[in-house]
Amino acid sequence: GGGGGGGPRRPPPTPAARRNAIVVLGESALFSLRDARGSRLGSEPRDDDCSFADALLTLAGRISASSEKDVSVRDAARDAIRRAPLSRTVATVSALFDSLETKAETKKSVSDDALEAVLLAALRGRGAVVATRALLEALRDERNVLFARNAEARMGPGVARAIETFASWFMENAARESLDDTSNGFDTASLLETAHVVVDAALNRGEFRETKAFHVGVASATATARVVAELAPWIGAPPVSRVAFQAARDALRSKPFSVLSASGKDESPVEDVFSPRDPVAAAFKRLAPLLLLRAMQVDAWDDWAEVNAAAADENESLSSSLLALAHASSDAPDDARRLAAELHGRVVPGFDKTCQNPNPESGAAAARVAAMESALDAFRLRDARALALASLSGLASRGVDALGPETTTTAHSVTHVRGTDVRDRHRVAFVRLATFACARDENTSQPFRTNSPLAAEEENVEVAKTRAGGAE
């Protein structure tokens, strides 16, 4: 009796009791996933999804030394996390990251760092192929739990945080492990297979190909592009980068923009990969080969030119595809033309120490300046500006060598050299752009009629744009 009030305080659970509770919680989470019918692609999240999220939140508090002193309990929590399907764990952690963004710091039940630890625990011991495939699978369908709270169908900060965490884990393991050790899942063959998985997801092909009943939206496509960018130091470096180059080249050969009508509307069949319900997503997917190439490093472009030095058909080369796409006659939208021009500037310019190189992939500088000269002569100013942009991109990525080799000229040979020297022809073309005096109708090559106010305005705009491009 006495004045104390209440019985004796119960002792805290022993490590063994906590371990048992972790095991039961893990089994319960797995059971909820096995029984969940609402977790399929295209469905709305159900209570089972929420139960799994609650389980991960509880386990998050048991895997750090600051919140759980006993090593065996922490190990049990990590094991429970690893037993869950990796793609579902990635999706759920991403959604939890997003939910934390909407809560005040004082009301958060778990920290961002704790959720990151959950994701790292799920990734621990996985190989590059398995982990990357699971991540990309989680990003495939924004109607699933990953994007359930995202009414605007855009990639939220939680998804970005999950991708950044994954990329850091991937880079750390790829840099640390031996590329000859096949037991760790980060050997050369594994990284090559990982590149195939990433490229397939980026281009919606292979195991990631869309079907009539399933389309990837803008948010998922954006998230996949983010994965490509984050892993660029590995998949964008030779020799692994050859996977992306070959896939992008083949995709561009199929002329993905040719299905667009003159009105800009998509006329491809409903089951086509380029005709999802969302036209913005369709446009995004057409840009996918170009976005994939944008992640490639400069030395990867050099490597691609070298391995394709024996290519027989210049018209089938990646360089020629990009150059053709940059022209207005390609019917591609302006964003695709700009991106193609930017990428053409990264192609090997086309010369070696002897100023001779027969490789069709590496004749980019000469082909580009010839196209620019032709566009200026024919008063196709949009094409001329696009090709100037390609040259600017080359200067930014390769320096002045992107314009061709420097040659020594004399006063007696200037006329001859200007007909043959690639770098000097670039200089002349830039001056022509900057001082362009008269615009022409791109359809008739005739001067605009000055008695037409609309034609005069078009002339002024075209000339101003062209001069600005040349000046830059």
PDB file of N, CA and C in Angstrom, residues 367-451:
ATOM      1  N   ALA A 367      31.184  17.277 -92.074  1.00  0.00           N
ATOM      2  CA  ALA A 367      29.781  17.148 -92.467  1.00  0.00           C
ATOM      3  C   ALA A 367      28.961  18.307 -91.928  1.00  0.00           C
ATOM      4  N   ARG A 368      29.277  18.732 -90.716  1.00  0.00           N
ATOM      5  CA  ARG A 368      28.488  19.801 -90.088  1.00  0.00           C
ATOM      6  C   ARG A 368      28.695  21.137 -90.806  1.00  0.00           C
ATOM      7  N   VAL A 369      29.953  21.474 -91.106  1.00  0.00           N
ATOM      8  CA  VAL A 369      30.195  22.763 -91.744  1.00  0.00           C
ATOM      9  C   VAL A 369      29.661  22.758 -93.173  1.00  0.00           C
ATOM     10  N   ALA A 370      29.716  21.611 -93.865  1.00  0.00           N
ATOM     11  CA  ALA A 370      29.141  21.532 -95.211  1.00  0.00           C
ATOM     12  C   ALA A 370      27.636  21.759 -95.159  1.00  0.00           C
ATOM     13  N   ALA A 371      26.982  21.179 -94.161  1.00  0.00           N
ATOM     14  CA  ALA A 371      25.538  21.374 -94.010  1.00  0.00           C
ATOM     15  C   ALA A 371      25.218  22.821 -93.662  1.00  0.00           C
ATOM     16  N   MET A 372      26.066  23.455 -92.850  1.00  0.00           N
ATOM     17  CA  MET A 372      25.843  24.857 -92.489  1.00  0.00           C
ATOM     18  C   MET A 372      25.994  25.757 -93.715  1.00  0.00           C
ATOM     19  N   GLU A 373      27.017  25.496 -94.519  1.00  0.00           N
ATOM     20  CA  GLU A 373      27.207  26.277 -95.748  1.00  0.00           C
ATOM     21  C   GLU A 373      26.010  26.120 -96.687  1.00  0.00           C
ATOM     22  N   SER A 374      25.545  24.884 -96.841  1.00  0.00           N
ATOM     23  CA  SER A 374      24.399  24.622 -97.707  1.00  0.00           C
ATOM     24  C   SER A 374      23.154  25.339 -97.198  1.00  0.00           C
ATOM     25  N   ALA A 375      22.956  25.330 -95.884  1.00  0.00           N
ATOM     26  CA  ALA A 375      21.777  25.988 -95.306  1.00  0.00           C
ATOM     27  C   ALA A 375      21.835  27.499 -95.524  1.00  0.00           C
ATOM     28  N   LEU A 376      23.012  28.089 -95.373  1.00  0.00           N
ATOM     29  CA  LEU A 376      23.143  29.523 -95.583  1.00  0.00           C
ATOM     30  C   LEU A 376      22.929  29.887 -97.046  1.00  0.00           C
ATOM     31  N   ASP A 377      23.481  29.089 -97.946  1.00  0.00           N
ATOM     32  CA  ASP A 377      23.311  29.355 -99.379  1.00  0.00           C
ATOM     33  C   ASP A 377      21.841  29.283 -99.788  1.00  0.00           C
ATOM     34  N   ALA A 378      21.105  28.358 -99.189  1.00  0.00           N
ATOM     35  CA  ALA A 378      19.689  28.165 -99.531  1.00  0.00           C
ATOM     36  C   ALA A 378      18.760  28.980 -98.641  1.00  0.00           C
ATOM     37  N   PHE A 379      19.330  29.824 -97.751  1.00  0.00           N
ATOM     38  CA  PHE A 379      18.555  30.663 -96.837  1.00  0.00           C
ATOM     39  C   PHE A 379      17.639  29.824 -95.935  1.00  0.00           C
ATOM     40  N   ARG A 380      18.122  28.642 -95.556  1.00  0.00           N
ATOM     41  CA  ARG A 380      17.412  27.827 -94.558  1.00  0.00           C
ATOM     42  C   ARG A 380      17.981  28.189 -93.193  1.00  0.00           C
ATOM     43  N   LEU A 381      17.496  29.261 -92.648  1.00  0.00           N
ATOM     44  CA  LEU A 381      18.122  29.849 -91.465  1.00  0.00           C
ATOM     45  C   LEU A 381      17.924  29.004 -90.215  1.00  0.00           C
ATOM     46  N   ARG A 382      16.806  28.322 -90.097  1.00  0.00           N
ATOM     47  CA  ARG A 382      16.596  27.456 -88.926  1.00  0.00           C
ATOM     48  C   ARG A 382      17.650  26.346 -88.895  1.00  0.00           C
ATOM     49  N   ASP A 383      17.931  25.770 -90.056  1.00  0.00           N
ATOM     50  CA  ASP A 383      18.953  24.729 -90.119  1.00  0.00           C
ATOM     51  C   ASP A 383      20.324  25.306 -89.795  1.00  0.00           C
ATOM     52  N   ALA A 384      20.617  26.486 -90.331  1.00  0.00           N
ATOM     53  CA  ALA A 384      21.922  27.100 -90.083  1.00  0.00           C
ATOM     54  C   ALA A 384      22.132  27.351 -88.597  1.00  0.00           C
ATOM     55  N   ARG A 385      21.097  27.805 -87.920  1.00  0.00           N
ATOM     56  CA  ARG A 385      21.230  28.073 -86.487  1.00  0.00           C
ATOM     57  C   ARG A 385      21.395  26.778 -85.691  1.00  0.00           C
ATOM     58  N   ALA A 386      20.675  25.738 -86.094  1.00  0.00           N
ATOM     59  CA  ALA A 386      20.820  24.450 -85.402  1.00  0.00           C
ATOM     60  C   ALA A 386      22.246  23.923 -85.539  1.00  0.00           C
ATOM     61  N   LEU A 387      22.822  24.070 -86.714  1.00  0.00           N
ATOM     62  CA  LEU A 387      24.180  23.579 -86.938  1.00  0.00           C
ATOM     63  C   LEU A 387      25.195  24.439 -86.196  1.00  0.00           C
ATOM     64  N   ALA A 388      24.908  25.717 -86.064  1.00  0.00           N
ATOM     65  CA  ALA A 388      25.775  26.573 -85.245  1.00  0.00           C
ATOM     66  C   ALA A 388      25.733  26.133 -83.787  1.00  0.00           C
ATOM     67  N   LEU A 389      24.548  25.759 -83.316  1.00  0.00           N
ATOM     68  CA  LEU A 389      24.423  25.238 -81.952  1.00  0.00           C
ATOM     69  C   LEU A 389      25.260  23.981 -81.777  1.00  0.00           C
ATOM     70  N   ALA A 390      25.286  23.106 -82.791  1.00  0.00           N
ATOM     71  CA  ALA A 390      26.102  21.904 -82.720  1.00  0.00           C
ATOM     72  C   ALA A 390      27.574  22.264 -82.579  1.00  0.00           C
ATOM     73  N   SER A 391      28.006  23.285 -83.307  1.00  0.00           N
ATOM     74  CA  SER A 391      29.407  23.712 -83.205  1.00  0.00           C
ATOM     75  C   SER A 391      29.711  24.281 -81.826  1.00  0.00           C
ATOM     76  N   LEU A 392      28.772  25.057 -81.272  1.00  0.00           N
ATOM     77  CA  LEU A 392      28.959  25.581 -79.918  1.00  0.00           C
ATOM     78  C   LEU A 392      29.076  24.449 -78.907  1.00  0.00           C
ATOM     79  N   SER A 393      28.241  23.427 -79.075  1.00  0.00           N
ATOM     80  CA  SER A 393      28.314  22.273 -78.182  1.00  0.00           C
ATOM     81  C   SER A 393      29.669  21.586 -78.303  1.00  0.00           C
ATOM     82  N   GLY A 394      30.164  21.474 -79.539  1.00  0.00           N
ATOM     83  CA  GLY A 394      31.473  20.874 -79.726  1.00  0.00           C
ATOM     84  C   GLY A 394      32.571  21.673 -79.062  1.00  0.00           C
ATOM     85  N   LEU A 395      32.502  23.000 -79.166  1.00  0.00           N
ATOM     86  CA  LEU A 395      33.501  23.840 -78.503  1.00  0.00           C
ATOM     87  C   LEU A 395      33.467  23.655 -76.993  1.00  0.00           C
ATOM     88  N   ALA A 396      32.255  23.498 -76.444  1.00  0.00           N
ATOM     89  CA  ALA A 396      32.122  23.339 -74.992  1.00  0.00           C
ATOM     90  C   ALA A 396      32.661  21.991 -74.522  1.00  0.00           C
ATOM     91  N   SER A 397      32.487  20.936 -75.322  1.00  0.00           N
ATOM     92  CA  SER A 397      32.878  19.594 -74.882  1.00  0.00           C
ATOM     93  C   SER A 397      34.276  19.193 -75.328  1.00  0.00           C
ATOM     94  N   ARG A 398      34.739  19.724 -76.466  1.00  0.00           N
ATOM     95  CA  ARG A 398      36.025  19.282 -77.010  1.00  0.00           C
ATOM     96  C   ARG A 398      37.022  20.413 -77.243  1.00  0.00           C
ATOM     97  N   GLY A 399      36.590  21.648 -77.047  1.00  0.00           N
ATOM     98  CA  GLY A 399      37.480  22.752 -77.352  1.00  0.00           C
ATOM     99  C   GLY A 399      37.509  23.022 -78.844  1.00  0.00           C
ATOM    100  N   VAL A 400      38.481  23.798 -79.265  1.00  0.00           N
ATOM    101  CA  VAL A 400      38.543  24.241 -80.651  1.00  0.00           C
ATOM    102  C   VAL A 400      38.765  23.086 -81.623  1.00  0.00           C
ATOM    103  N   ASP A 401      39.262  21.941 -81.132  1.00  0.00           N
ATOM    104  CA  ASP A 401      39.453  20.797 -82.021  1.00  0.00           C
ATOM    105  C   ASP A 401      38.135  20.295 -82.602  1.00  0.00           C
ATOM    106  N   ALA A 402      37.028  20.629 -81.971  1.00  0.00           N
ATOM    107  CA  ALA A 402      35.728  20.203 -82.487  1.00  0.00           C
ATOM    108  C   ALA A 402      35.437  20.802 -83.850  1.00  0.00           C
ATOM    109  N   LEU A 403      36.127  21.890 -84.217  1.00  0.00           N
ATOM    110  CA  LEU A 403      35.894  22.550 -85.490  1.00  0.00           C
ATOM    111  C   LEU A 403      36.796  22.018 -86.592  1.00  0.00           C
ATOM    112  N   GLY A 404      37.615  21.022 -86.292  1.00  0.00           N
ATOM    113  CA  GLY A 404      38.508  20.481 -87.299  1.00  0.00           C
ATOM    114  C   GLY A 404      39.955  20.817 -86.978  1.00  0.00           C
ATOM    115  N   PRO A 405      40.899  20.228 -87.729  1.00  0.00           N
ATOM    116  CA  PRO A 405      42.323  20.440 -87.443  1.00  0.00           C
ATOM    117  C   PRO A 405      42.791  21.822 -87.875  1.00  0.00           C
ATOM    118  N   GLU A 406      43.753  22.344 -87.146  1.00  0.00           N
ATOM    119  CA  GLU A 406      44.368  23.611 -87.528  1.00  0.00           C
ATOM    120  C   GLU A 406      45.436  23.347 -88.579  1.00  0.00           C
ATOM    121  N   THR A 407      45.452  24.157 -89.616  1.00  0.00           N
ATOM    122  CA  THR A 407      46.482  24.034 -90.639  1.00  0.00           C
ATOM    123  C   THR A 407      47.147  25.374 -90.850  1.00  0.00           C
ATOM    124  N   THR A 408      48.391  25.352 -91.269  1.00  0.00           N
ATOM    125  CA  THR A 408      49.142  26.582 -91.517  1.00  0.00           C
ATOM    126  C   THR A 408      48.883  27.042 -92.941  1.00  0.00           C
ATOM    127  N   THR A 409      48.490  28.282 -93.095  1.00  0.00           N
ATOM    128  CA  THR A 409      48.190  28.813 -94.425  1.00  0.00           C
ATOM    129  C   THR A 409      49.098  29.989 -94.743  1.00  0.00           C
ATOM    130  N   THR A 410      49.249  30.277 -96.017  1.00  0.00           N
ATOM    131  CA  THR A 410      49.989  31.442 -96.475  1.00  0.00           C
ATOM    132  C   THR A 410      49.043  32.324 -97.273  1.00  0.00           C
ATOM    133  N   ALA A 411      49.528  33.509 -97.582  1.00  0.00           N
ATOM    134  CA  ALA A 411      48.683  34.448 -98.332  1.00  0.00           C
ATOM    135  C   ALA A 411      48.301  33.893 -99.688  1.00  0.00           C
ATOM    136  N   HIS A 412      49.174  33.044-100.273  1.00  0.00           N
ATOM    137  CA  HIS A 412      48.890  32.505-101.590  1.00  0.00           C
ATOM    138  C   HIS A 412      47.935  31.322-101.553  1.00  0.00           C
ATOM    139  N   SER A 413      47.723  30.769-100.370  1.00  0.00           N
ATOM    140  CA  SER A 413      46.907  29.554-100.318  1.00  0.00           C
ATOM    141  C   SER A 413      45.585  29.743 -99.603  1.00  0.00           C
ATOM    142  N   VAL A 414      45.287  30.973 -99.204  1.00  0.00           N
ATOM    143  CA  VAL A 414      44.074  31.201 -98.428  1.00  0.00           C
ATOM    144  C   VAL A 414      42.827  30.776 -99.200  1.00  0.00           C
ATOM    145  N   THR A 415      42.747  31.139-100.471  1.00  0.00           N
ATOM    146  CA  THR A 415      41.572  30.794-101.257  1.00  0.00           C
ATOM    147  C   THR A 415      41.401  29.291-101.348  1.00  0.00           C
ATOM    148  N   HIS A 416      42.493  28.582-101.588  1.00  0.00           N
ATOM    149  CA  HIS A 416      42.422  27.131-101.697  1.00  0.00           C
ATOM    150  C   HIS A 416      42.039  26.498-100.367  1.00  0.00           C
ATOM    151  N   VAL A 417      42.647  26.964 -99.280  1.00  0.00           N
ATOM    152  CA  VAL A 417      42.396  26.370 -97.968  1.00  0.00           C
ATOM    153  C   VAL A 417      40.956  26.581 -97.545  1.00  0.00           C
ATOM    154  N   ARG A 418      40.398  27.729 -97.866  1.00  0.00           N
ATOM    155  CA  ARG A 418      39.022  27.993 -97.454  1.00  0.00           C
ATOM    156  C   ARG A 418      38.048  27.055 -98.129  1.00  0.00           C
ATOM    157  N   GLY A 419      38.464  26.425 -99.191  1.00  0.00           N
ATOM    158  CA  GLY A 419      37.615  25.441 -99.823  1.00  0.00           C
ATOM    159  C   GLY A 419      37.783  24.065 -99.227  1.00  0.00           C
ATOM    160  N   THR A 420      38.836  23.840 -98.445  1.00  0.00           N
ATOM    161  CA  THR A 420      39.125  22.490 -97.960  1.00  0.00           C
ATOM    162  C   THR A 420      39.327  22.415 -96.459  1.00  0.00           C
ATOM    163  N   ASP A 421      39.791  23.478 -95.810  1.00  0.00           N
ATOM    164  CA  ASP A 421      40.122  23.432 -94.401  1.00  0.00           C
ATOM    165  C   ASP A 421      38.855  23.550 -93.554  1.00  0.00           C
ATOM    166  N   VAL A 422      38.587  22.542 -92.752  1.00  0.00           N
ATOM    167  CA  VAL A 422      37.330  22.471 -92.014  1.00  0.00           C
ATOM    168  C   VAL A 422      37.219  23.572 -90.980  1.00  0.00           C
ATOM    169  N   ARG A 423      38.295  23.829 -90.252  1.00  0.00           N
ATOM    170  CA  ARG A 423      38.224  24.847 -89.204  1.00  0.00           C
ATOM    171  C   ARG A 423      38.027  26.239 -89.805  1.00  0.00           C
ATOM    172  N   ASP A 424      38.716  26.514 -90.897  1.00  0.00           N
ATOM    173  CA  ASP A 424      38.575  27.822 -91.518  1.00  0.00           C
ATOM    174  C   ASP A 424      37.181  27.997 -92.114  1.00  0.00           C
ATOM    175  N   ARG A 425      36.628  26.930 -92.646  1.00  0.00           N
ATOM    176  CA  ARG A 425      35.263  27.007 -93.179  1.00  0.00           C
ATOM    177  C   ARG A 425      34.265  27.299 -92.068  1.00  0.00           C
ATOM    178  N   HIS A 426      34.514  26.756 -90.876  1.00  0.00           N
ATOM    179  CA  HIS A 426      33.660  27.094 -89.735  1.00  0.00           C
ATOM    180  C   HIS A 426      33.732  28.593 -89.442  1.00  0.00           C
ATOM    181  N   ARG A 427      34.941  29.146 -89.448  1.00  0.00           N
ATOM    182  CA  ARG A 427      35.092  30.577 -89.156  1.00  0.00           C
ATOM    183  C   ARG A 427      34.291  31.419 -90.152  1.00  0.00           C
ATOM    184  N   VAL A 428      34.410  31.080 -91.427  1.00  0.00           N
ATOM    185  CA  VAL A 428      33.685  31.821 -92.464  1.00  0.00           C
ATOM    186  C   VAL A 428      32.171  31.699 -92.255  1.00  0.00           C
ATOM    187  N   ALA A 429      31.710  30.493 -91.923  1.00  0.00           N
ATOM    188  CA  ALA A 429      30.279  30.290 -91.717  1.00  0.00           C
ATOM    189  C   ALA A 429      29.772  31.096 -90.526  1.00  0.00           C
ATOM    190  N   PHE A 430      30.570  31.172 -89.462  1.00  0.00           N
ATOM    191  CA  PHE A 430      30.152  31.951 -88.293  1.00  0.00           C
ATOM    192  C   PHE A 430      30.039  33.438 -88.645  1.00  0.00           C
ATOM    193  N   VAL A 431      30.983  33.942 -89.431  1.00  0.00           N
ATOM    194  CA  VAL A 431      30.928  35.347 -89.836  1.00  0.00           C
ATOM    195  C   VAL A 431      29.703  35.599 -90.715  1.00  0.00           C
ATOM    196  N   ARG A 432      29.417  34.665 -91.602  1.00  0.00           N
ATOM    197  CA  ARG A 432      28.223  34.812 -92.444  1.00  0.00           C
ATOM    198  C   ARG A 432      26.960  34.866 -91.595  1.00  0.00           C
ATOM    199  N   LEU A 433      26.908  34.018 -90.563  1.00  0.00           N
ATOM    200  CA  LEU A 433      25.747  34.036 -89.674  1.00  0.00           C
ATOM    201  C   LEU A 433      25.627  35.381 -88.973  1.00  0.00           C
ATOM    202  N   ALA A 434      26.743  35.871 -88.417  1.00  0.00           N
ATOM    203  CA  ALA A 434      26.717  37.095 -87.614  1.00  0.00           C
ATOM    204  C   ALA A 434      26.422  38.336 -88.438  1.00  0.00           C
ATOM    205  N   THR A 435      26.691  38.274 -89.739  1.00  0.00           N
ATOM    206  CA  THR A 435      26.495  39.455 -90.587  1.00  0.00           C
ATOM    207  C   THR A 435      25.424  39.226 -91.639  1.00  0.00           C
ATOM    208  N   PHE A 436      24.562  38.268 -91.399  1.00  0.00           N
ATOM    209  CA  PHE A 436      23.564  37.924 -92.406  1.00  0.00           C
ATOM    210  C   PHE A 436      22.708  39.144 -92.720  1.00  0.00           C
ATOM    211  N   ALA A 437      22.559  39.429 -94.000  1.00  0.00           N
ATOM    212  CA  ALA A 437      21.942  40.695 -94.398  1.00  0.00           C
ATOM    213  C   ALA A 437      20.522  40.566 -94.906  1.00  0.00           C
ATOM    214  N   CYS A 438      20.177  39.407 -95.452  1.00  0.00           N
ATOM    215  CA  CYS A 438      18.864  39.319 -96.084  1.00  0.00           C
ATOM    216  C   CYS A 438      18.302  37.928 -95.892  1.00  0.00           C
ATOM    217  N   ALA A 439      17.138  37.840 -95.320  1.00  0.00           N
ATOM    218  CA  ALA A 439      16.503  36.541 -95.141  1.00  0.00           C
ATOM    219  C   ALA A 439      15.669  36.193 -96.363  1.00  0.00           C
ATOM    220  N   ARG A 440      15.433  34.922 -96.576  1.00  0.00           N
ATOM    221  CA  ARG A 440      14.631  34.458 -97.688  1.00  0.00           C
ATOM    222  C   ARG A 440      13.536  33.535 -97.171  1.00  0.00           C
ATOM    223  N   ASP A 441      12.478  33.424 -97.928  1.00  0.00           N
ATOM    224  CA  ASP A 441      11.434  32.465 -97.609  1.00  0.00           C
ATOM    225  C   ASP A 441      12.017  31.064 -97.735  1.00  0.00           C
ATOM    226  N   GLU A 442      11.902  30.253 -96.687  1.00  0.00           N
ATOM    227  CA  GLU A 442      12.541  28.939 -96.689  1.00  0.00           C
ATOM    228  C   GLU A 442      11.901  27.985 -97.689  1.00  0.00           C
ATOM    229  N   ASN A 443      10.706  28.288 -98.170  1.00  0.00           N
ATOM    230  CA  ASN A 443      10.039  27.410 -99.131  1.00  0.00           C
ATOM    231  C   ASN A 443      10.387  27.759-100.584  1.00  0.00           C
ATOM    232  N   THR A 444      10.562  29.058-100.856  1.00  0.00           N
ATOM    233  CA  THR A 444      10.792  29.479-102.246  1.00  0.00           C
ATOM    234  C   THR A 444      12.197  29.992-102.496  1.00  0.00           C
ATOM    235  N   SER A 445      12.984  30.236-101.440  1.00  0.00           N
ATOM    236  CA  SER A 445      14.329  30.814-101.544  1.00  0.00           C
ATOM    237  C   SER A 445      14.307  32.206-102.166  1.00  0.00           C
ATOM    238  N   GLN A 446      13.146  32.857-102.194  1.00  0.00           N
ATOM    239  CA  GLN A 446      13.017  34.193-102.739  1.00  0.00           C
ATOM    240  C   GLN A 446      12.932  35.205-101.585  1.00  0.00           C
ATOM    241  N   PRO A 447      13.343  36.451-101.847  1.00  0.00           N
ATOM    242  CA  PRO A 447      13.251  37.466-100.786  1.00  0.00           C
ATOM    243  C   PRO A 447      11.804  37.657-100.335  1.00  0.00           C
ATOM    244  N   PHE A 448      11.641  37.916 -99.062  1.00  0.00           N
ATOM    245  CA  PHE A 448      10.304  38.211 -98.569  1.00  0.00           C
ATOM    246  C   PHE A 448       9.803  39.519 -99.211  1.00  0.00           C
ATOM    247  N   ARG A 449       8.536  39.573 -99.465  1.00  0.00           N
ATOM    248  CA  ARG A 449       7.971  40.780-100.063  1.00  0.00           C
ATOM    249  C   ARG A 449       7.861  41.854 -98.987  1.00  0.00           C
ATOM    250  N   THR A 450       8.560  42.925 -99.204  1.00  0.00           N
ATOM    251  CA  THR A 450       8.593  43.973 -98.193  1.00  0.00           C
ATOM    252  C   THR A 450       7.261  44.699 -98.055  1.00  0.00           C
ATOM    253  N   ASN A 451       6.359  44.560 -99.067  1.00  0.00           N
ATOM    254  CA  ASN A 451       5.062  45.225 -98.946  1.00  0.00           C
ATOM    255  C   ASN A 451       4.098  44.431 -98.071  1.00  0.00           C
TER     256      ASN A 451
END
